[in-house]
GROMACS .gro file of N, CA and C in nm:
model
  510
    1MET      N    1   2.094   0.362   2.523
    1MET     CA    2   2.044   0.306   2.398
    1MET      C    3   2.003   0.421   2.308
    2THR      N    4   2.042   0.415   2.182
    2THR     CA    5   2.011   0.520   2.086
    2THR      C    6   1.913   0.469   1.982
    3PHE      N    7   1.813   0.550   1.954
    3PHE     CA    8   1.718   0.516   1.849
    3PHE      C    9   1.726   0.622   1.742
    4SER      N   10   1.714   0.582   1.618
    4SER     CA   11   1.709   0.680   1.511
    4SER      C   12   1.605   0.637   1.410
    5ILE      N   13   1.529   0.731   1.365
    5ILE     CA   14   1.429   0.706   1.263
    5ILE      C   15   1.483   0.764   1.133
    6ALA      N   16   1.492   0.681   1.031
    6ALA     CA   17   1.544   0.726   0.902
    6ALA      C   18   1.448   0.824   0.838
    7LYS      N   19   1.503   0.920   0.766
    7LYS     CA   20   1.418   1.012   0.693
    7LYS      C   21   1.344   0.936   0.584
    8PRO      N   22   1.220   0.974   0.557
    8PRO     CA   23   1.147   0.903   0.452
    8PRO      C   24   1.210   0.930   0.316
    9LEU      N   25   1.225   0.825   0.237
    9LEU     CA   26   1.281   0.838   0.103
    9LEU      C   27   1.168   0.851   0.002
   10SER      N   28   1.197   0.918  -0.106
   10SER     CA   29   1.102   0.930  -0.215
   10SER      C   30   1.106   0.803  -0.298
   11TYR      N   31   0.990   0.764  -0.352
   11TYR     CA   32   0.983   0.648  -0.440
   11TYR      C   33   0.981   0.689  -0.586
   12SER      N   34   1.008   0.816  -0.614
   12SER     CA   35   1.014   0.859  -0.754
   12SER      C   36   1.150   0.924  -0.781
   13ALA      N   37   1.196   0.906  -0.904
   13ALA     CA   38   1.328   0.955  -0.942
   13ALA      C   39   1.334   1.107  -0.933
   14PRO      N   40   1.446   1.161  -0.886
   14PRO     CA   41   1.461   1.306  -0.884
   14PRO      C   42   1.468   1.361  -1.026
   15ALA      N   43   1.434   1.489  -1.041
   15ALA     CA   44   1.431   1.553  -1.173
   15ALA      C   45   1.569   1.552  -1.239
   16SER      N   46   1.673   1.562  -1.159
   16SER     CA   47   1.808   1.560  -1.216
   16SER      C   48   1.892   1.458  -1.142
   17GLY      N   49   1.992   1.411  -1.208
   17GLY     CA   50   2.085   1.318  -1.144
   17GLY      C   51   2.069   1.176  -1.192
   18GLU      N   52   2.177   1.103  -1.180
   18GLU     CA   53   2.183   0.963  -1.218
   18GLU      C   54   2.175   0.877  -1.092
   19ALA      N   55   2.130   0.756  -1.110
   19ALA     CA   56   2.128   0.663  -0.998
   19ALA      C   57   2.272   0.635  -0.955
   20VAL      N   58   2.295   0.629  -0.824
   20VAL     CA   59   2.429   0.601  -0.773
   20VAL      C   60   2.455   0.451  -0.767
   21MET      N   61   2.348   0.371  -0.766
   21MET     CA   62   2.363   0.226  -0.763
   21MET      C   63   2.233   0.163  -0.812
   22ARG      N   64   2.247   0.051  -0.880
   22ARG     CA   65   2.131  -0.025  -0.926
   22ARG      C   66   2.144  -0.168  -0.874
   23LEU      N   67   2.032  -0.221  -0.827
   23LEU     CA   68   2.030  -0.356  -0.772
   23LEU      C   69   1.950  -0.448  -0.863
   24ASN      N   70   2.000  -0.568  -0.882
   24ASN     CA   71   1.928  -0.670  -0.958
   24ASN      C   72   1.821  -0.734  -0.870
   25ALA      N   73   1.723  -0.796  -0.932
   25ALA     CA   74   1.617  -0.864  -0.858
   25ALA      C   75   1.673  -0.986  -0.786
   26PRO      N   76   1.651  -0.997  -0.654
   26PRO     CA   77   1.702  -1.112  -0.580
   26PRO      C   78   1.615  -1.238  -0.594
   27ALA      N   79   1.495  -1.225  -0.651
   27ALA     CA   80   1.404  -1.340  -0.663
   27ALA      C   81   1.309  -1.317  -0.780
   28THR      N   82   1.230  -1.420  -0.811
   28THR     CA   83   1.130  -1.412  -0.917
   28THR      C   84   0.992  -1.399  -0.854
   29GLY      N   85   0.911  -1.309  -0.909
   29GLY     CA   86   0.775  -1.293  -0.858
   29GLY      C   87   0.720  -1.155  -0.883
   30GLU      N   88   0.629  -1.112  -0.796
   30GLU     CA   89   0.563  -0.981  -0.808
   30GLU      C   90   0.627  -0.881  -0.713
   31VAL      N   91   0.665  -0.765  -0.765
   31VAL     CA   92   0.730  -0.660  -0.686
   31VAL      C   93   0.626  -0.588  -0.601
   32LEU      N   94   0.660  -0.567  -0.473
   32LEU     CA   95   0.573  -0.497  -0.379
   32LEU      C   96   0.653  -0.390  -0.305
   33ARG      N   97   0.587  -0.278  -0.278
   33ARG     CA   98   0.647  -0.181  -0.187
   33ARG      C   99   0.627  -0.234  -0.045
   34LEU      N  100   0.713  -0.195   0.047
   34LEU     CA  101   0.702  -0.246   0.184
   34LEU      C  102   0.572  -0.203   0.250
   35ASP      N  103   0.521  -0.085   0.213
   35ASP     CA  104   0.395  -0.041   0.274
   35ASP      C  105   0.273  -0.119   0.223
   36GLU      N  106   0.293  -0.207   0.125
   36GLU     CA  107   0.186  -0.293   0.076
   36GLU      C  108   0.177  -0.426   0.153
   37LEU      N  109   0.275  -0.452   0.237
   37LEU     CA  110   0.276  -0.575   0.316
   37LEU      C  111   0.198  -0.555   0.445
   38PRO      N  112   0.139  -0.661   0.500
   38PRO     CA  113   0.056  -0.645   0.620
   38PRO      C  114   0.133  -0.625   0.751
   39HIS      N  115   0.262  -0.651   0.755
   39HIS     CA  116   0.336  -0.640   0.881
   39HIS      C  117   0.360  -0.492   0.916
   40PRO      N  118   0.320  -0.447   1.037
   40PRO     CA  119   0.330  -0.305   1.072
   40PRO      C  120   0.473  -0.250   1.073
   41LEU      N  121   0.572  -0.330   1.112
   41LEU     CA  122   0.710  -0.281   1.113
   41LEU      C  123   0.762  -0.254   0.972
   42LEU      N  124   0.716  -0.333   0.876
   42LEU     CA  125   0.755  -0.310   0.737
   42LEU      C  126   0.677  -0.193   0.678
   43GLN      N  127   0.549  -0.185   0.708
   43GLN     CA  128   0.464  -0.077   0.656
   43GLN      C  129   0.514   0.060   0.698
   44THR      N  130   0.556   0.073   0.821
   44THR     CA  131   0.599   0.202   0.873
   44THR      C  132   0.744   0.236   0.843
   45GLY      N  133   0.820   0.141   0.791
   45GLY     CA  134   0.960   0.166   0.759
   45GLY      C  135   1.054   0.155   0.877
   46LEU      N  136   1.008   0.102   0.989
   46LEU     CA  137   1.094   0.092   1.107
   46LEU      C  138   1.207  -0.009   1.089
   47LEU      N  139   1.192  -0.102   0.996
   47LEU     CA  140   1.299  -0.198   0.971
   47LEU      C  141   1.388  -0.156   0.854
   48GLY      N  142   1.359  -0.041   0.796
   48GLY     CA  143   1.438   0.009   0.685
   48GLY      C  144   1.353   0.032   0.562
   49THR      N  145   1.414   0.094   0.463
   49THR     CA  146   1.349   0.123   0.336
   49THR      C  147   1.386   0.014   0.238
   50GLY      N  148   1.295  -0.019   0.148
   50GLY     CA  149   1.328  -0.119   0.048
   50GLY      C  150   1.208  -0.164  -0.031
   51ALA      N  151   1.207  -0.292  -0.064
   51ALA     CA  152   1.100  -0.350  -0.145
   51ALA      C  153   1.091  -0.498  -0.114
   52ALA      N  154   0.987  -0.560  -0.165
   52ALA     CA  155   0.968  -0.704  -0.145
   52ALA      C  156   0.928  -0.767  -0.277
   53ILE      N  157   0.949  -0.896  -0.284
   53ILE     CA  158   0.905  -0.974  -0.401
   53ILE      C  159   0.824  -1.090  -0.349
   54ASN      N  160   0.699  -1.099  -0.393
   54ASN     CA  161   0.614  -1.214  -0.361
   54ASN      C  162   0.664  -1.327  -0.450
   55MET      N  163   0.738  -1.420  -0.393
   55MET     CA  164   0.813  -1.519  -0.471
   55MET      C  165   0.724  -1.626  -0.534
   56THR      N  166   0.756  -1.657  -0.659
   56THR     CA  167   0.691  -1.769  -0.727
   56THR      C  168   0.786  -1.888  -0.739
   57THR      N  169   0.915  -1.864  -0.722
   57THR     CA  170   1.015  -1.971  -0.715
   57THR      C  171   1.095  -1.948  -0.588
   58GLY      N  172   1.172  -2.047  -0.548
   58GLY     CA  173   1.240  -2.040  -0.420
   58GLY      C  174   1.383  -1.994  -0.421
   59GLU      N  175   1.440  -1.965  -0.536
   59GLU     CA  176   1.581  -1.925  -0.541
   59GLU      C  177   1.595  -1.777  -0.508
   60VAL      N  178   1.696  -1.745  -0.427
   60VAL     CA  179   1.727  -1.606  -0.391
   60VAL      C  180   1.874  -1.583  -0.420
   61SER      N  181   1.904  -1.472  -0.492
   61SER     CA  182   2.043  -1.443  -0.529
   61SER      C  183   2.083  -1.304  -0.482
   62ALA      N  184   2.213  -1.280  -0.486
   62ALA     CA  185   2.268  -1.150  -0.445
   62ALA      C  186   2.231  -1.043  -0.547
   63PRO      N  187   2.172  -0.933  -0.503
   63PRO     CA  188   2.134  -0.826  -0.596
   63PRO      C  189   2.251  -0.738  -0.639
   64ILE      N  190   2.362  -0.744  -0.566
   64ILE     CA  191   2.483  -0.667  -0.597
   64ILE      C  192   2.605  -0.751  -0.555
   65ALA      N  193   2.722  -0.709  -0.600
   65ALA     CA  194   2.845  -0.771  -0.552
   65ALA      C  195   2.865  -0.725  -0.408
   66ALA      N  196   2.886  -0.820  -0.318
   66ALA     CA  197   2.894  -0.786  -0.176
   66ALA      C  198   2.958  -0.898  -0.098
   67VAL      N  199   2.979  -0.872   0.031
   67VAL     CA  200   3.029  -0.972   0.125
   67VAL      C  201   2.915  -1.007   0.220
   68VAL      N  202   2.900  -1.135   0.252
   68VAL     CA  203   2.799  -1.179   0.348
   68VAL      C  204   2.848  -1.139   0.487
   69GLN      N  205   2.782  -1.040   0.547
   69GLN     CA  206   2.823  -0.994   0.680
   69GLN      C  207   2.769  -1.086   0.789
   70SER      N  208   2.644  -1.129   0.773
   70SER     CA  209   2.586  -1.217   0.874
   70SER      C  210   2.471  -1.297   0.815
   71ILE      N  211   2.448  -1.411   0.879
   71ILE     CA  212   2.334  -1.496   0.846
   71ILE      C  213   2.265  -1.528   0.978
   72ASN      N  214   2.137  -1.496   0.986
   72ASN     CA  215   2.058  -1.528   1.105
   72ASN      C  216   1.957  -1.634   1.064
   73ILE      N  217   1.994  -1.759   1.086
   73ILE     CA  218   1.909  -1.870   1.044
   73ILE      C  219   1.775  -1.865   1.116
   74ALA      N  220   1.776  -1.833   1.245
   74ALA     CA  221   1.652  -1.832   1.324
   74ALA      C  222   1.550  -1.732   1.271
   75LYS      N  223   1.597  -1.620   1.216
   75LYS     CA  224   1.506  -1.517   1.164
   75LYS      C  225   1.497  -1.518   1.013
   76ALA      N  226   1.562  -1.611   0.947
   76ALA     CA  227   1.563  -1.623   0.800
   76ALA      C  228   1.614  -1.496   0.734
   77GLN      N  229   1.725  -1.441   0.788
   77GLN     CA  230   1.781  -1.315   0.740
   77GLN      C  231   1.928  -1.332   0.702
   78LEU      N  232   1.968  -1.248   0.606
   78LEU     CA  233   2.106  -1.244   0.560
   78LEU      C  234   2.139  -1.097   0.535
   79VAL      N  235   2.255  -1.052   0.580
   79VAL     CA  236   2.298  -0.914   0.558
   79VAL      C  237   2.418  -0.915   0.466
   80LEU      N  238   2.411  -0.832   0.360
   80LEU     CA  239   2.519  -0.816   0.264
   80LEU      C  240   2.575  -0.675   0.275
   81VAL      N  241   2.706  -0.660   0.254
   81VAL     CA  242   2.770  -0.529   0.257
   81VAL      C  243   2.845  -0.509   0.126
   82HIS      N  244   2.810  -0.403   0.053
   82HIS     CA  245   2.875  -0.367  -0.073
   82HIS      C  246   3.006  -0.295  -0.043
   83ALA      N  247   3.098  -0.294  -0.135
   83ALA     CA  248   3.229  -0.229  -0.117
   83ALA      C  249   3.216  -0.080  -0.085
   84LYS      N  250   3.108  -0.015  -0.134
   84LYS     CA  251   3.088   0.127  -0.105
   84LYS      C  252   3.021   0.150   0.030
   85GLY      N  253   2.996   0.042   0.107
   85GLY     CA  254   2.941   0.057   0.241
   85GLY      C  255   2.792   0.032   0.254
   86LEU      N  256   2.721   0.019   0.144
   86LEU     CA  257   2.577  -0.005   0.152
   86LEU      C  258   2.551  -0.140   0.218
   87LYS      N  259   2.464  -0.139   0.321
   87LYS     CA  260   2.424  -0.263   0.388
   87LYS      C  261   2.281  -0.292   0.350
   88LEU      N  262   2.257  -0.415   0.308
   88LEU     CA  263   2.119  -0.452   0.280
   88LEU      C  264   2.089  -0.588   0.341
   89GLN      N  265   1.965  -0.600   0.382
   89GLN     CA  266   1.921  -0.723   0.446
   89GLN      C  267   1.818  -0.791   0.358
   90LEU      N  268   1.834  -0.920   0.340
   90LEU     CA  269   1.735  -1.002   0.270
   90LEU      C  270   1.671  -1.092   0.374
   91GLN      N  271   1.540  -1.093   0.376
   91GLN     CA  272   1.466  -1.176   0.471
   91GLN      C  273   1.360  -1.255   0.395
   92ILE      N  274   1.348  -1.382   0.428
   92ILE     CA  275   1.245  -1.465   0.368
   92ILE      C  276   1.126  -1.465   0.462
   93GLY      N  277   1.011  -1.425   0.410
   93GLY     CA  278   0.892  -1.411   0.493
   93GLY      C  279   0.895  -1.280   0.568
   94GLN      N  280   0.781  -1.243   0.623
   94GLN     CA  281   0.775  -1.123   0.706
   94GLN      C  282   0.834  -1.156   0.843
   95PRO      N  283   0.873  -1.056   0.921
   95PRO     CA  284   0.933  -1.083   1.052
   95PRO      C  285   0.848  -1.179   1.136
   96GLY      N  286   0.912  -1.283   1.187
   96GLY     CA  287   0.845  -1.378   1.275
   96GLY      C  288   0.770  -1.490   1.206
   97GLU      N  289   0.764  -1.490   1.072
   97GLU     CA  290   0.685  -1.591   1.003
   97GLU      C  291   0.759  -1.724   0.985
   98ILE      N  292   0.889  -1.720   0.965
   98ILE     CA  293   0.966  -1.842   0.946
   98ILE      C  294   1.059  -1.857   1.066
   99SER      N  295   1.041  -1.966   1.139
   99SER     CA  296   1.121  -1.988   1.259
   99SER      C  297   1.233  -2.087   1.233
  100TYR      N  298   1.350  -2.053   1.281
  100TYR     CA  299   1.465  -2.142   1.279
  100TYR      C  300   1.503  -2.190   1.139
  101GLY      N  301   1.476  -2.107   1.039
  101GLY     CA  302   1.520  -2.138   0.904
  101GLY      C  303   1.455  -2.259   0.841
  102GLU      N  304   1.336  -2.293   0.887
  102GLU     CA  305   1.268  -2.410   0.831
  102GLU      C  306   1.256  -2.400   0.679
  103ARG      N  307   1.289  -2.508   0.612
  103ARG     CA  308   1.279  -2.521   0.467
  103ARG      C  309   1.364  -2.420   0.391
  104LEU      N  310   1.470  -2.371   0.454
  104LEU     CA  311   1.565  -2.283   0.386
  104LEU      C  312   1.697  -2.355   0.374
  105LYS      N  313   1.755  -2.351   0.255
  105LYS     CA  314   1.887  -2.411   0.232
  105LYS      C  315   1.984  -2.298   0.202
  106TRP      N  316   2.075  -2.273   0.295
  106TRP     CA  317   2.172  -2.165   0.280
  106TRP      C  318   2.286  -2.212   0.191
  107LEU      N  319   2.321  -2.132   0.091
  107LEU     CA  320   2.424  -2.169  -0.006
  107LEU      C  321   2.552  -2.088   0.010
  108VAL      N  322   2.554  -1.996   0.107
  108VAL     CA  323   2.671  -1.913   0.133
  108VAL      C  324   2.705  -1.917   0.281
  109LYS      N  325   2.822  -1.865   0.315
  109LYS     CA  326   2.867  -1.860   0.454
  109LYS      C  327   2.906  -1.716   0.490
  110LYS      N  328   2.905  -1.687   0.617
  110LYS     CA  329   2.949  -1.556   0.666
  110LYS      C  330   3.090  -1.529   0.617
  111GLY      N  331   3.113  -1.407   0.568
  111GLY     CA  332   3.244  -1.366   0.520
  111GLY      C  333   3.268  -1.395   0.372
  112GLN      N  334   3.178  -1.469   0.310
  112GLN     CA  335   3.194  -1.505   0.170
  112GLN      C  336   3.169  -1.385   0.079
  113ARG      N  337   3.255  -1.369  -0.022
  113ARG     CA  338   3.235  -1.266  -0.124
  113ARG      C  339   3.143  -1.323  -0.231
  114CYS      N  340   3.047  -1.242  -0.274
  114CYS     CA  341   2.950  -1.284  -0.375
  114CYS      C  342   2.945  -1.181  -0.487
  115GLU      N  343   2.934  -1.228  -0.606
  115GLU     CA  344   2.907  -1.140  -0.720
  115GLU      C  345   2.756  -1.124  -0.731
  116ALA      N  346   2.712  -1.021  -0.802
  116ALA     CA  347   2.569  -1.007  -0.829
  116ALA      C  348   2.524  -1.132  -0.903
  117GLY      N  349   2.415  -1.191  -0.858
  117GLY     CA  350   2.363  -1.312  -0.920
  117GLY      C  351   2.404  -1.440  -0.851
  118THR      N  352   2.494  -1.434  -0.753
  118THR     CA  353   2.533  -1.553  -0.679
  118THR      C  354   2.414  -1.606  -0.602
  119SER      N  355   2.387  -1.736  -0.612
  119SER     CA  356   2.277  -1.797  -0.536
  119SER      C  357   2.309  -1.792  -0.387
  120LEU      N  358   2.217  -1.735  -0.309
  120LEU     CA  359   2.236  -1.721  -0.165
  120LEU      C  360   2.165  -1.831  -0.086
  121LEU      N  361   2.042  -1.860  -0.128
  121LEU     CA  362   1.964  -1.960  -0.057
  121LEU      C  363   1.851  -2.011  -0.144
  122GLN      N  364   1.794  -2.122  -0.101
  122GLN     CA  365   1.676  -2.177  -0.166
  122GLN      C  366   1.568  -2.191  -0.060
  123SER      N  367   1.447  -2.156  -0.097
  123SER     CA  368   1.334  -2.165  -0.006
  123SER      C  369   1.223  -2.244  -0.073
  124ASP      N  370   1.113  -2.261  -0.003
  124ASP     CA  371   0.999  -2.336  -0.054
  124ASP      C  372   0.874  -2.248  -0.041
  125PRO      N  373   0.845  -2.165  -0.146
  125PRO     CA  374   0.731  -2.074  -0.137
  125PRO      C  375   0.597  -2.144  -0.111
  126LEU      N  376   0.578  -2.263  -0.167
  126LEU     CA  377   0.453  -2.336  -0.145
  126LEU      C  378   0.439  -2.374   0.002
  127TRP      N  379   0.545  -2.422   0.063
  127TRP     CA  380   0.542  -2.456   0.205
  127TRP      C  381   0.513  -2.332   0.290
  128ILE      N  382   0.575  -2.219   0.253
  128ILE     CA  383   0.552  -2.094   0.328
  128ILE      C  384   0.403  -2.058   0.322
  129LYS      N  385   0.342  -2.067   0.204
  129LYS     CA  386   0.198  -2.040   0.191
  129LYS      C  387   0.116  -2.135   0.276
  130GLN      N  388   0.155  -2.262   0.281
  130GLN     CA  389   0.082  -2.361   0.360
  130GLN      C  390   0.088  -2.330   0.509
  131GLN      N  391   0.185  -2.249   0.551
  131GLN     CA  392   0.196  -2.207   0.691
  131GLN      C  393   0.119  -2.078   0.717
  132ASP      N  394   0.034  -2.038   0.622
  132ASP     CA  395  -0.043  -1.912   0.629
  132ASP      C  396   0.048  -1.791   0.640
  133ALA      N  397   0.159  -1.796   0.570
  133ALA     CA  398   0.252  -1.684   0.566
  133ALA      C  399   0.270  -1.641   0.420
  134LEU      N  400   0.325  -1.522   0.402
  134LEU     CA  401   0.353  -1.473   0.268
  134LEU      C  402   0.490  -1.520   0.222
  135PRO      N  403   0.501  -1.577   0.103
  135PRO     CA  404   0.630  -1.621   0.052
  135PRO      C  405   0.706  -1.504  -0.011
  136VAL      N  406   0.747  -1.410   0.072
  136VAL     CA  407   0.812  -1.289   0.021
  136VAL      C  408   0.961  -1.290   0.052
  137CYS      N  409   1.036  -1.227  -0.037
  137CYS     CA  410   1.176  -1.195  -0.014
  137CYS      C  411   1.177  -1.044   0.011
  138VAL      N  412   1.206  -1.006   0.134
  138VAL     CA  413   1.205  -0.865   0.173
  138VAL      C  414   1.348  -0.812   0.169
  139LEU      N  415   1.371  -0.706   0.093
  139LEU     CA  416   1.502  -0.642   0.082
  139LEU      C  417   1.491  -0.506   0.149
  140THR      N  418   1.569  -0.485   0.255
  140THR     CA  419   1.569  -0.355   0.322
  140THR      C  420   1.710  -0.299   0.324
  141LEU      N  421   1.720  -0.168   0.305
  141LEU     CA  422   1.847  -0.097   0.312
  141LEU      C  423   1.867  -0.055   0.456
  142LEU      N  424   1.974  -0.102   0.519
  142LEU     CA  425   1.995  -0.077   0.661
  142LEU      C  426   2.064   0.055   0.691
  143ASN      N  427   2.129   0.115   0.593
  143ASN     CA  428   2.198   0.242   0.614
  143ASN      C  429   2.171   0.337   0.497
  144ALA      N  430   2.045   0.370   0.478
  144ALA     CA  431   2.004   0.452   0.364
  144ALA      C  432   2.003   0.601   0.395
  145GLY      N  433   2.070   0.641   0.502
  145GLY     CA  434   2.066   0.780   0.547
  145GLY      C  435   2.105   0.884   0.444
  146ARG      N  436   2.201   0.855   0.357
  146ARG     CA  437   2.246   0.955   0.261
  146ARG      C  438   2.172   0.945   0.127
  147LEU      N  439   2.082   0.851   0.116
  147LEU     CA  440   2.005   0.838  -0.008
  147LEU      C  441   1.888   0.935  -0.009
  148GLY      N  442   1.851   0.979  -0.128
  148GLY     CA  443   1.738   1.069  -0.141
  148GLY      C  444   1.615   1.002  -0.197
  149ALA      N  445   1.635   0.898  -0.278
  149ALA     CA  446   1.522   0.830  -0.341
  149ALA      C  447   1.560   0.688  -0.378
  150ILE      N  448   1.460   0.602  -0.377
  150ILE     CA  449   1.475   0.469  -0.434
  150ILE      C  450   1.363   0.452  -0.536
  151VAL      N  451   1.396   0.393  -0.648
  151VAL     CA  452   1.297   0.378  -0.754
  151VAL      C  453   1.287   0.231  -0.790
  152LEU      N  454   1.166   0.177  -0.776
  152LEU     CA  455   1.140   0.038  -0.812
  152LEU      C  456   1.117   0.026  -0.961
  153THR      N  457   1.143  -0.091  -1.013
  153THR     CA  458   1.115  -0.119  -1.153
  153THR      C  459   0.967  -0.090  -1.182
  154SER      N  460   0.937  -0.049  -1.304
  154SER     CA  461   0.799  -0.020  -1.340
  154SER      C  462   0.720  -0.147  -1.372
  155ASP      N  463   0.789  -0.257  -1.395
  155ASP     CA  464   0.724  -0.384  -1.426
  155ASP      C  465   0.693  -0.458  -1.296
  156PRO      N  466   0.566  -0.486  -1.267
  156PRO     CA  467   0.533  -0.554  -1.141
  156PRO      C  468   0.579  -0.700  -1.135
  157LYS      N  469   0.601  -0.761  -1.250
  157LYS     CA  470   0.650  -0.899  -1.254
  157LYS      C  471   0.800  -0.897  -1.285
  158ILE      N  472   0.876  -0.970  -1.208
  158ILE     CA  473   1.021  -0.965  -1.225
  158ILE      C  474   1.079  -1.105  -1.213
  159ARG      N  475   1.191  -1.124  -1.281
  159ARG     CA  476   1.262  -1.253  -1.277
  159ARG      C  477   1.394  -1.233  -1.202
  160ILE      N  478   1.438  -1.336  -1.137
  160ILE     CA  479   1.563  -1.330  -1.062
  160ILE      C  480   1.675  -1.279  -1.152
  161ASN      N  481   1.756  -1.190  -1.097
  161ASN     CA  482   1.872  -1.128  -1.162
  161ASN      C  483   1.836  -1.027  -1.271
  162ASP      N  484   1.707  -0.993  -1.288
  162ASP     CA  485   1.672  -0.885  -1.380
  162ASP      C  486   1.740  -0.758  -1.332
  163GLU      N  487   1.795  -0.682  -1.427
  163GLU     CA  488   1.863  -0.558  -1.390
  163GLU      C  489   1.762  -0.448  -1.361
  164ASP      N  490   1.807  -0.348  -1.291
  164ASP     CA  491   1.728  -0.230  -1.258
  164ASP      C  492   1.602  -0.260  -1.178
  165PHE      N  493   1.610  -0.361  -1.091
  165PHE     CA  494   1.499  -0.389  -0.998
  165PHE      C  495   1.479  -0.269  -0.906
  166LEU      N  496   1.590  -0.214  -0.859
  166LEU     CA  497   1.585  -0.103  -0.765
  166LEU      C  498   1.700  -0.008  -0.796
  167ALA      N  499   1.669   0.119  -0.816
  167ALA     CA  500   1.771   0.221  -0.842
  167ALA      C  501   1.780   0.313  -0.720
  168LEU      N  502   1.901   0.343  -0.677
  168LEU     CA  503   1.924   0.427  -0.560
  168LEU      C  504   1.980   0.561  -0.605
  169TYR      N  505   1.922   0.670  -0.553
  169TYR     CA  506   1.963   0.806  -0.587
  169TYR      C  507   2.011   0.878  -0.462
  170ALA      N  508   2.117   0.960  -0.477
  170ALA     CA  509   2.171   1.036  -0.364
  170ALA      C  510   2.089   1.162  -0.343
   0.00000   0.00000   0.00000
């Protein structure tokens, strides 16, 4: 069994260079860094680098054009793969908070091609809160090894499909 710990990425833009990719907001709500969430695996970056949105509505859309690689209903997770090879995971709730996809309506299937903005799923943020869980959409980059920095939008409030939610730098 092989374990690898990703190098820590910077959260500020490098002095020179353009972003190699920009991701749209997958949900509406308040933008959070992963280290601001209470789950230790997210705080330490062991599940990947990325960001979260404390959702105020339940719609979740594709942040980039990609193919649905997998859907894990039991863990409320979906993995997308961009044509350039970037893999990203969208998860509703923190790990272990939503069991067996309760109150999630999946709108895509494995292998489906999606454009940026394609509706992926619908959730119920109010129900998630009633379960004493955080109604977050967690976006993690699963293969960020060649990236040097990720930059979150400067606006803490974001709407679904807003551009420049997350900029990736090499």
